[in-house]
XYZ file of N, CA and C in Angstrom:
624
model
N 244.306 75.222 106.380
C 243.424 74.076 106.242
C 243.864 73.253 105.044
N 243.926 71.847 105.432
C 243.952 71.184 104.069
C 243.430 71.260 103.064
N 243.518 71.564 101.636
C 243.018 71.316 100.539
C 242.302 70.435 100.377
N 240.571 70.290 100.004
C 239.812 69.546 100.220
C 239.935 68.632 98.937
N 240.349 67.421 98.833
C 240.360 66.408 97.682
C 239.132 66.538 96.722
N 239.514 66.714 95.692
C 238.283 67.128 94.543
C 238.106 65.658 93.829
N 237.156 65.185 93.765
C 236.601 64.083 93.089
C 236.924 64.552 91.571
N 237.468 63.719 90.669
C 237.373 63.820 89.239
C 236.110 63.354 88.731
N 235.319 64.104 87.839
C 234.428 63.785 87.039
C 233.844 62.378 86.594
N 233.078 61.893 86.780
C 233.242 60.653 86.359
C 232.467 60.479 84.869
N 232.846 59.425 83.852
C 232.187 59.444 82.580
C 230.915 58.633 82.661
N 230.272 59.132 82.259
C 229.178 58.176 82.052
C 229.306 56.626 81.007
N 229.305 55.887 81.330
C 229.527 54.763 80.776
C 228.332 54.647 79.608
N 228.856 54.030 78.591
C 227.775 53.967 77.632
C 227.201 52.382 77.821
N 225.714 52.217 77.998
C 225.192 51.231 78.386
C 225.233 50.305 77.210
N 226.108 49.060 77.587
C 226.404 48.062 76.753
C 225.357 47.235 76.480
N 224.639 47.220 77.325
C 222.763 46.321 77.307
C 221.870 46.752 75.756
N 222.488 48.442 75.746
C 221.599 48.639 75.124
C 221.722 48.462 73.652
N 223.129 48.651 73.722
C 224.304 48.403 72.374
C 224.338 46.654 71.888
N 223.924 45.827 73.188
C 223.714 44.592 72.946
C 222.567 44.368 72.063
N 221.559 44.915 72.618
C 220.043 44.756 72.380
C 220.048 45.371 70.522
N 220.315 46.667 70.268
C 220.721 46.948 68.867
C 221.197 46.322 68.075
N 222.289 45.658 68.085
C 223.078 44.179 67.595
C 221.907 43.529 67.420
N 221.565 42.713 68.569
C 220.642 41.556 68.356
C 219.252 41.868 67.305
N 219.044 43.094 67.361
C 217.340 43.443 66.648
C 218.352 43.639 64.992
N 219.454 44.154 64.623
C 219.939 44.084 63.233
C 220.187 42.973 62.883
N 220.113 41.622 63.714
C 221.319 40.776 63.101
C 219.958 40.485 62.812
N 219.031 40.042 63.459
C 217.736 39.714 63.445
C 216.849 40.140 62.065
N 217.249 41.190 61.643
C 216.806 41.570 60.478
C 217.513 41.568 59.359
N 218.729 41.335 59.607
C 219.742 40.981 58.312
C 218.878 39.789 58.212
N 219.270 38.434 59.144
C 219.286 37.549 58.716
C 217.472 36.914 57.990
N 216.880 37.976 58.429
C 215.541 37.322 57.817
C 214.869 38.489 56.170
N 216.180 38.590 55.967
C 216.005 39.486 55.032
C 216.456 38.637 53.639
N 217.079 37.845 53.959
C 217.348 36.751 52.659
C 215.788 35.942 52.117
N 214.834 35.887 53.399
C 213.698 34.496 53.584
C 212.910 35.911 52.809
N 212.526 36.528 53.875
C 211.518 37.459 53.084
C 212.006 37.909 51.693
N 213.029 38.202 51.050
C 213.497 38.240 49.355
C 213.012 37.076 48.708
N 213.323 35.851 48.942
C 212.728 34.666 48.509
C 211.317 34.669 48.305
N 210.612 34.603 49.525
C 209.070 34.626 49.423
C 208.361 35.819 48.342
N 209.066 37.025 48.562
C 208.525 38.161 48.013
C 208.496 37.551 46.139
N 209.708 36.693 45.875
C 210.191 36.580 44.168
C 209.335 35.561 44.364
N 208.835 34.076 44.838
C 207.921 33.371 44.674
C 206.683 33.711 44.400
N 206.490 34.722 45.438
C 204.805 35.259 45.192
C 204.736 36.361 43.848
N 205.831 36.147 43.166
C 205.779 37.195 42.322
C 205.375 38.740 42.466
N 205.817 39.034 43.780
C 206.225 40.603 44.394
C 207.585 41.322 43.844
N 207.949 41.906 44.917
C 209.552 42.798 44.641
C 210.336 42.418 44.584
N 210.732 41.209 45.127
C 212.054 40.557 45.803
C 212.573 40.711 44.619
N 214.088 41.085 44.945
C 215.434 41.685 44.121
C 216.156 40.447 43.779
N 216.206 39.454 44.608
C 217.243 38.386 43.911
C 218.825 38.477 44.198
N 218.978 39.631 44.918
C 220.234 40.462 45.471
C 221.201 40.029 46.466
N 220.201 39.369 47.082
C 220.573 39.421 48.814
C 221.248 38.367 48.990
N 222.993 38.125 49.327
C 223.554 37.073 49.162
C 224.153 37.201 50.415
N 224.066 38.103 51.609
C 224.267 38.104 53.009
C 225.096 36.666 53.316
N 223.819 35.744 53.387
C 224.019 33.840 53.743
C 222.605 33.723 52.967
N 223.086 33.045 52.085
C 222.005 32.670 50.586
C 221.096 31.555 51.399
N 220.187 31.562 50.871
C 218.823 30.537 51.728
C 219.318 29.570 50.413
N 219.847 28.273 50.762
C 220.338 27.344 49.799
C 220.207 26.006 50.324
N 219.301 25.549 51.583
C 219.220 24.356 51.767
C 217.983 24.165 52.526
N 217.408 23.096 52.801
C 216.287 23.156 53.284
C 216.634 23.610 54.713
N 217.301 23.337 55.345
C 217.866 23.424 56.702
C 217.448 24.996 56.937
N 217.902 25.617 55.837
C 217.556 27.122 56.302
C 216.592 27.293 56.805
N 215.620 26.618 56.050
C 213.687 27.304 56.535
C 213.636 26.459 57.243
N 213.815 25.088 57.631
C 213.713 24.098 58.744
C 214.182 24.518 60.174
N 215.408 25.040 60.164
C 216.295 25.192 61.205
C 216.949 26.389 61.657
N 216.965 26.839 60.706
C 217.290 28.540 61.014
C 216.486 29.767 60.808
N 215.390 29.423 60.117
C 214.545 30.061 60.121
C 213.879 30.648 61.423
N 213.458 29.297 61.948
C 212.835 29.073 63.283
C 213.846 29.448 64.622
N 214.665 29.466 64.559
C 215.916 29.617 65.330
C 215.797 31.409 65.743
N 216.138 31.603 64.534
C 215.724 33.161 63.769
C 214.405 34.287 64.187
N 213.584 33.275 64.132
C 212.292 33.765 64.512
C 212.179 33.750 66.477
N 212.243 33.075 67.049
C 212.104 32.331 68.193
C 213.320 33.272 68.763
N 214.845 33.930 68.004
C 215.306 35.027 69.017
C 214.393 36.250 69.116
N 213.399 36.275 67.525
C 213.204 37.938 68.116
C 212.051 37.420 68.630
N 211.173 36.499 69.206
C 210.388 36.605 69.655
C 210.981 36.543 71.382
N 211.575 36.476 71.531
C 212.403 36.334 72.908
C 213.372 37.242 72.976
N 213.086 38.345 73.090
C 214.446 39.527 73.071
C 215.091 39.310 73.920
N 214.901 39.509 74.965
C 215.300 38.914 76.251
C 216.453 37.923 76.562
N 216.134 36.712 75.354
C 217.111 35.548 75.986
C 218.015 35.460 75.814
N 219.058 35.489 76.100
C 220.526 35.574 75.275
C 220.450 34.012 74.622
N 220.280 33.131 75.626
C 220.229 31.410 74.607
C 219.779 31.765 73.874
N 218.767 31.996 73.352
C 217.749 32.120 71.946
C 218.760 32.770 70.860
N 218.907 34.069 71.070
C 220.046 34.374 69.946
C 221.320 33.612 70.388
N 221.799 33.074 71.183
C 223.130 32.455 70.696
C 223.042 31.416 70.171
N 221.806 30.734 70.572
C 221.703 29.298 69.695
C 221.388 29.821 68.019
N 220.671 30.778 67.531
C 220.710 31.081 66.700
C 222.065 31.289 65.724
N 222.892 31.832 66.590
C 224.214 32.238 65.751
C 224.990 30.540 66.032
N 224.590 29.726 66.556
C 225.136 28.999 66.637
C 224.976 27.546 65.393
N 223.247 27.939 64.775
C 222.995 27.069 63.774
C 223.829 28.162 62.741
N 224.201 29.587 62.491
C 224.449 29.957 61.594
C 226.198 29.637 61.351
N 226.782 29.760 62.302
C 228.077 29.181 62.369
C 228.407 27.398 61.637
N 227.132 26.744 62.733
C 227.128 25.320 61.982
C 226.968 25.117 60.220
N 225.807 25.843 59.760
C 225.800 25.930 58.258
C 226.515 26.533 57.391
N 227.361 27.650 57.966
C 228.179 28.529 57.159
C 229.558 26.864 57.095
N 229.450 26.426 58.093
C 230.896 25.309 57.819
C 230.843 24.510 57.317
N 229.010 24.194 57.498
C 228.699 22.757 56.412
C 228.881 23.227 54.948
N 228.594 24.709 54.525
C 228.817 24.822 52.951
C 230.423 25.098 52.656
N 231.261 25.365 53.018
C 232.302 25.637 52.935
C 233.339 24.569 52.129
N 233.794 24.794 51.529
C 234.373 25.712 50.894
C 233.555 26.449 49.995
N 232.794 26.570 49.884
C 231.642 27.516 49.036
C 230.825 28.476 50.090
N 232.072 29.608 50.244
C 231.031 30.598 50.688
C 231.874 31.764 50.833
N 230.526 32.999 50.547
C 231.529 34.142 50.702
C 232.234 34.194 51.352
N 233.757 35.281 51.229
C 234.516 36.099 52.074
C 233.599 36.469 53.414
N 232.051 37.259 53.121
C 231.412 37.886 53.943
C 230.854 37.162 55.171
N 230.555 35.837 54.607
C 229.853 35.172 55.801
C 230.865 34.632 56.772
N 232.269 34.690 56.187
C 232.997 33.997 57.114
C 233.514 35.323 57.867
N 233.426 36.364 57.562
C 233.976 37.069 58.521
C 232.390 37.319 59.361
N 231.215 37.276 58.580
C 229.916 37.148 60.149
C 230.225 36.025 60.727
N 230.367 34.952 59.926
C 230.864 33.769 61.004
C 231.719 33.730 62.322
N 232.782 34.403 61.973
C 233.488 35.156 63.066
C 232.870 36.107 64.423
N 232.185 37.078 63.710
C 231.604 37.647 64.718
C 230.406 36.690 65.264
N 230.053 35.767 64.886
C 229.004 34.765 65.686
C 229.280 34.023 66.366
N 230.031 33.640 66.147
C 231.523 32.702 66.853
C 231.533 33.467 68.042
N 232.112 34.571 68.154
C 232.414 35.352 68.885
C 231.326 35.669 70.533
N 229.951 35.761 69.622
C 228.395 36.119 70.707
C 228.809 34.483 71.414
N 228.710 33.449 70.858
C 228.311 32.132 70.925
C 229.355 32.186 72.647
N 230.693 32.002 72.062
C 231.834 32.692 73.415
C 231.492 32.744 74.280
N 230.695 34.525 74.162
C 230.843 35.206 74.678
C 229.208 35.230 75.813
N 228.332 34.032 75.084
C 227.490 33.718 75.919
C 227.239 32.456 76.892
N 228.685 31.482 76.161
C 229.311 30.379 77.180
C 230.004 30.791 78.493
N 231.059 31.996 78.076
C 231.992 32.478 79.246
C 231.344 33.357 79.729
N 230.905 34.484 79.847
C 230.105 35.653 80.623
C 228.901 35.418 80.560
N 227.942 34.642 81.352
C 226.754 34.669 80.905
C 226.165 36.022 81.595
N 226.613 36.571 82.487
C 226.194 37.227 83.109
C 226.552 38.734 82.786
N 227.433 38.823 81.622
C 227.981 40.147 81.185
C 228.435 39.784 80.217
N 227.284 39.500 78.800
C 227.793 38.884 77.418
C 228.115 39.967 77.152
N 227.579 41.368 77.043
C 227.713 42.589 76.302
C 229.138 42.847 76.315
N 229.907 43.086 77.811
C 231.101 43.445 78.196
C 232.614 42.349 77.207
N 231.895 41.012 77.155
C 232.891 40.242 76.574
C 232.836 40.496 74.894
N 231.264 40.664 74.498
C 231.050 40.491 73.017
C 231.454 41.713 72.194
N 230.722 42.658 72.718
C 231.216 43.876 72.127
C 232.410 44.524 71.316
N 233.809 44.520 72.318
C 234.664 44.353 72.055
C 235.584 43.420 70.981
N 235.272 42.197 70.866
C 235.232 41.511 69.856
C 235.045 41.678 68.701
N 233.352 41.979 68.648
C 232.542 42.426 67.578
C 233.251 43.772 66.699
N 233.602 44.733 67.632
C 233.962 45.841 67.221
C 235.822 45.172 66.351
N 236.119 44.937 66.765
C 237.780 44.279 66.157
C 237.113 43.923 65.025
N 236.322 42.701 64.980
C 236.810 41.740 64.011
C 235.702 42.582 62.525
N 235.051 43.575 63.078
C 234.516 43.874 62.097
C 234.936 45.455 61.544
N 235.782 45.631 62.293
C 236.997 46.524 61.884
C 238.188 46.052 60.704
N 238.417 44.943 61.069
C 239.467 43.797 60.333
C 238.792 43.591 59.271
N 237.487 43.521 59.136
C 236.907 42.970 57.703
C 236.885 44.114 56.785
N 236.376 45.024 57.362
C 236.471 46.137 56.966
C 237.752 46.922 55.944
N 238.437 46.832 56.990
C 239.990 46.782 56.988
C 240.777 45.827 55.048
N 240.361 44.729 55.702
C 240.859 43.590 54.616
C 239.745 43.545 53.403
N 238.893 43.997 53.314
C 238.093 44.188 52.281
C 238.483 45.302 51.381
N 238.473 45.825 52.183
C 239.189 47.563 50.872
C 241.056 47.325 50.801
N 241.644 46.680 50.998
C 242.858 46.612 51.122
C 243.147 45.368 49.674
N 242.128 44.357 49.784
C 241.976 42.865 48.797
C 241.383 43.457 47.638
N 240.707 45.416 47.618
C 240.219 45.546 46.727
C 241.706 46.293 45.783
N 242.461 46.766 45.820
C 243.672 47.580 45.684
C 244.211 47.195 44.662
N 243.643 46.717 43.763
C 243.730 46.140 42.341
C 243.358 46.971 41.085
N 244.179 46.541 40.151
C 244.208 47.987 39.156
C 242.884 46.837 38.500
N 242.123 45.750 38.367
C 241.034 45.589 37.754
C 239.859 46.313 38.428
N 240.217 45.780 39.744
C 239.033 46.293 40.642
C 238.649 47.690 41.021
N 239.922 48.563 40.924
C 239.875 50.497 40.307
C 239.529 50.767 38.798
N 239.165 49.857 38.430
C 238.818 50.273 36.614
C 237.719 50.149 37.138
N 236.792 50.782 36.914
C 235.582 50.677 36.582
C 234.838 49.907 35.638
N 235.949 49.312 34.295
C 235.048 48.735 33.161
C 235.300 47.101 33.656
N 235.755 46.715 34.675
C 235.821 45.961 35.194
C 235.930 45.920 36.476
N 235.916 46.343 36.711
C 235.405 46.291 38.850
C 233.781 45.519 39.052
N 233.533 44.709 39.774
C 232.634 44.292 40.090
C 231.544 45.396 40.847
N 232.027 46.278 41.262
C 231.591 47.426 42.267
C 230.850 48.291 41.133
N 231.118 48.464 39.989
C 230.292 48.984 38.765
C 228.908 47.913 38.729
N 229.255 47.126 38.854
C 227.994 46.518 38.352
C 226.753 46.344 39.296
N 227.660 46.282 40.983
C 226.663 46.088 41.748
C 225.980 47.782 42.212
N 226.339 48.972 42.051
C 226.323 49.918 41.930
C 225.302 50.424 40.847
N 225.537 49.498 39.723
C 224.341 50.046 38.561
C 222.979 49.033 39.087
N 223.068 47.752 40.018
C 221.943 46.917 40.101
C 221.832 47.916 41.466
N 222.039 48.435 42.502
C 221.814 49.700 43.303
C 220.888 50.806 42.713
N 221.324 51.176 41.383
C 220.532 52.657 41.056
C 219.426 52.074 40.242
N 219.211 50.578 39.975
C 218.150 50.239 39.095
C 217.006 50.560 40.270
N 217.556 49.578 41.430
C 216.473 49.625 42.513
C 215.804 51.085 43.034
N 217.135 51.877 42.860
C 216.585 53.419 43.583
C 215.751 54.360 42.367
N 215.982 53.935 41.432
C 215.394 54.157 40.144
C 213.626 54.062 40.450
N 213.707 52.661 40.942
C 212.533 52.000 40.842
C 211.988 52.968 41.601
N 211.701 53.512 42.434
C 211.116 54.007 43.662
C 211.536 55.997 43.510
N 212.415 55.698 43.217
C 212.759 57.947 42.953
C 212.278 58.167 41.393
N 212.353 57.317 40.105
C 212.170 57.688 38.991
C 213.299 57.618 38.187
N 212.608 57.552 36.768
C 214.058 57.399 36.019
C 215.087 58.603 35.915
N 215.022 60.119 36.558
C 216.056 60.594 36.567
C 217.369 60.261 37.489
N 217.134 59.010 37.980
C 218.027 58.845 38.693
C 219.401 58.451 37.812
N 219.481 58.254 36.405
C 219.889 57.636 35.363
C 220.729 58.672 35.126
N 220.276 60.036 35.299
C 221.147 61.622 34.766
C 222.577 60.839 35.516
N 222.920 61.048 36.490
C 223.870 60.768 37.589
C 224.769 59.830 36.949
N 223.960 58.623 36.129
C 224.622 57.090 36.608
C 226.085 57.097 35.922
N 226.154 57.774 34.633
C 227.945 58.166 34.524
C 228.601 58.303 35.173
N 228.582 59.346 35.620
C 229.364 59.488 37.093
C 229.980 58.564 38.191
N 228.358 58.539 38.760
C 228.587 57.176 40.268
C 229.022 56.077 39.726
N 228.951 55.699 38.420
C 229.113 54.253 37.925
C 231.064 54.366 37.673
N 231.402 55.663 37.370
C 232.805 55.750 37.237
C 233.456 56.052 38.395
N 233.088 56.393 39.575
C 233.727 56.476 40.559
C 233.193 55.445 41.694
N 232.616 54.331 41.406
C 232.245 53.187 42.758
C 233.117 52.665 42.740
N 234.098 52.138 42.078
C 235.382 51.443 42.511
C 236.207 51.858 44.219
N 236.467 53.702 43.468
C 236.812 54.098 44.922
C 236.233 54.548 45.883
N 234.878 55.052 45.152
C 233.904 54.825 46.252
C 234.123 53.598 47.068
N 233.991 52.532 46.855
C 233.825 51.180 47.510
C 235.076 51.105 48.667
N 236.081 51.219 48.047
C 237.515 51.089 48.525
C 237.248 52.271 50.128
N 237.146 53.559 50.002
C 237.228 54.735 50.975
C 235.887 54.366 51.748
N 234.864 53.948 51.513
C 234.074 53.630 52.631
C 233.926 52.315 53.716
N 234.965 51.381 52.227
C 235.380 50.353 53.540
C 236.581 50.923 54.393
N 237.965 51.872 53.829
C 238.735 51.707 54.559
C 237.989 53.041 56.161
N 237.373 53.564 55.730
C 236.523 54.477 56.574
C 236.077 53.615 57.459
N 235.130 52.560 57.210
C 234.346 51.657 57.870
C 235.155 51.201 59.137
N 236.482 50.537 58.604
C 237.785 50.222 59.636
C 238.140 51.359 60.732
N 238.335 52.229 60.090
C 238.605 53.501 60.923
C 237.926 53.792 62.450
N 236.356 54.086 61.635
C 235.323 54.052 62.121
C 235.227 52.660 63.580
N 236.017 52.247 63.438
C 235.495 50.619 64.715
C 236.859 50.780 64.911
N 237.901 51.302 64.523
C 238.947 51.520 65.799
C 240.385 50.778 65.028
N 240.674 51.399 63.566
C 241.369 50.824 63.076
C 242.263 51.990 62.629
C-alpha cells in the first residue's frame, strides 16, 4: 500500500490584529504622556518636566494633536483615526525641524511608515506595518548605542546617561525611599554601558 502523505504541522500564526491593536493603545499613551506631564506641573502636582518624547511646544499641539490623539483612542477600531493622528505627528515633527531630537525622527519614521501602510493595505495594515515597524526600530536601536561608542559618552563623569540615570533614581527615590541612594555609586558608574548593551540588545531583540 502506498505510504499515506503526512500533513506537516502547521504553525500557528501570531495574530497581527492583535500586535496591531498593542502598538496603537502604546503609541496612544506615549503620546499623551507629554500633555498629562504639562498639566500635572501647571496644577502644581508631580509632573517631572522629563518627558521630551515630542515636547508639547506649540499651540498646535493641544489644538491639533491633542484632539487627533484623543479621537484615536476613542475609536480603537479606526485605522483613519490613528493614521491621521500619526499623520499630524509626522506634519509637526517637520514643521520644527531642524530642531528636533534624533528620537522623534526615528518615531517619525515609524509613523511614516503606519501612514503607508494605511494608504496601501487598507485592508491588511498590520501585515504591511509591522514589519516595517520592527526594522526601523531595530535600526534606531541599533544606531543609538553604536553613536554612543564614545570615550566621553563611556566616562561616566561626562556621559549624559549619568545624569539622566541620577534624574531616574531621584524619581524612584521619590516613591521606594531614600535608600535608594545606597546603590546610586554604582548604577551612576556603570549607566554609560548600561545604556550602550540595552540599546545594542534592544536591536537584537527586533531582528538585528
Amino acid at each position: 500500500a502506498a505510504a499515506e502523505k503526512r500533513t506537516p504541522p502547521t504553525r500557528v500564526p501570531r495574530c497581527d490584529d492583535e500586535l496591531l491593536r498593542a502598538y496603537a493603545c502604546c503609541w496612544i499613551v506615549h503620546q499623551l504622556a507629554p500633555f498629562v506631564d504639562v498639566a500635572l506641573r501647571a496644577a502644581g502636582l508631580y509632573g517631572q518636566g522629563l518627558l521630551d518624547h515630542r515636547p508639547v511646544r506649540a499651540a498646535g499641539d493641544w489644538s491639533v494633536r491633542l484632539p487627533l490623539i484623543i479621537a484615536a483612542a476613542l475609536l480603537p477600531r479606526s485605522t483613519a483615526a490613528l493614521a491621521v493622528a500619526h499623520l499630524a505627528n509626522v506634519a509637526y515633527w517637520f514643521s520644527a525641524l531642524p530642531q528636533a531630537w534624533d528620537h522623534e525622527c526615528w518615531a517619525a519614521l515609524v509613523e511614516t511608515a503606519f501612514v503607508a501602510a494605511a494608504v496601501v493595505s487598507r485592508r491588511d495594515v498590520a501585515a504591511t506595518f509591522l514589519p516595517a515597524a520592527r526594522a526601523a526600530t531595530a535600526a534606531a536601536y541599533a544606531c543609538a548605542a553604536f553613536w554612543k561608542l564614545t570615550t566621553a559618552f563611556l566616562d561616566a563623569r561626562t556621559s549624559c546617561a549619568t545624569l539622566l540615570f541620577a534624574e531616574t533614581l531621584h524619581a524612584v527615590a521619590r516613591v521606594a525611599g531614600p535608600r535608594v541612594w545606597d546603590a546610586a555609586p554604582f548604577l551612576l558608574r556603570l549607566a554609560p554601558a548600561l545604556a550602550v548593551g540595552l540599546e545594542f540588545d534592544g536591536a537584537a531583540a527586533r531582528g538585528l
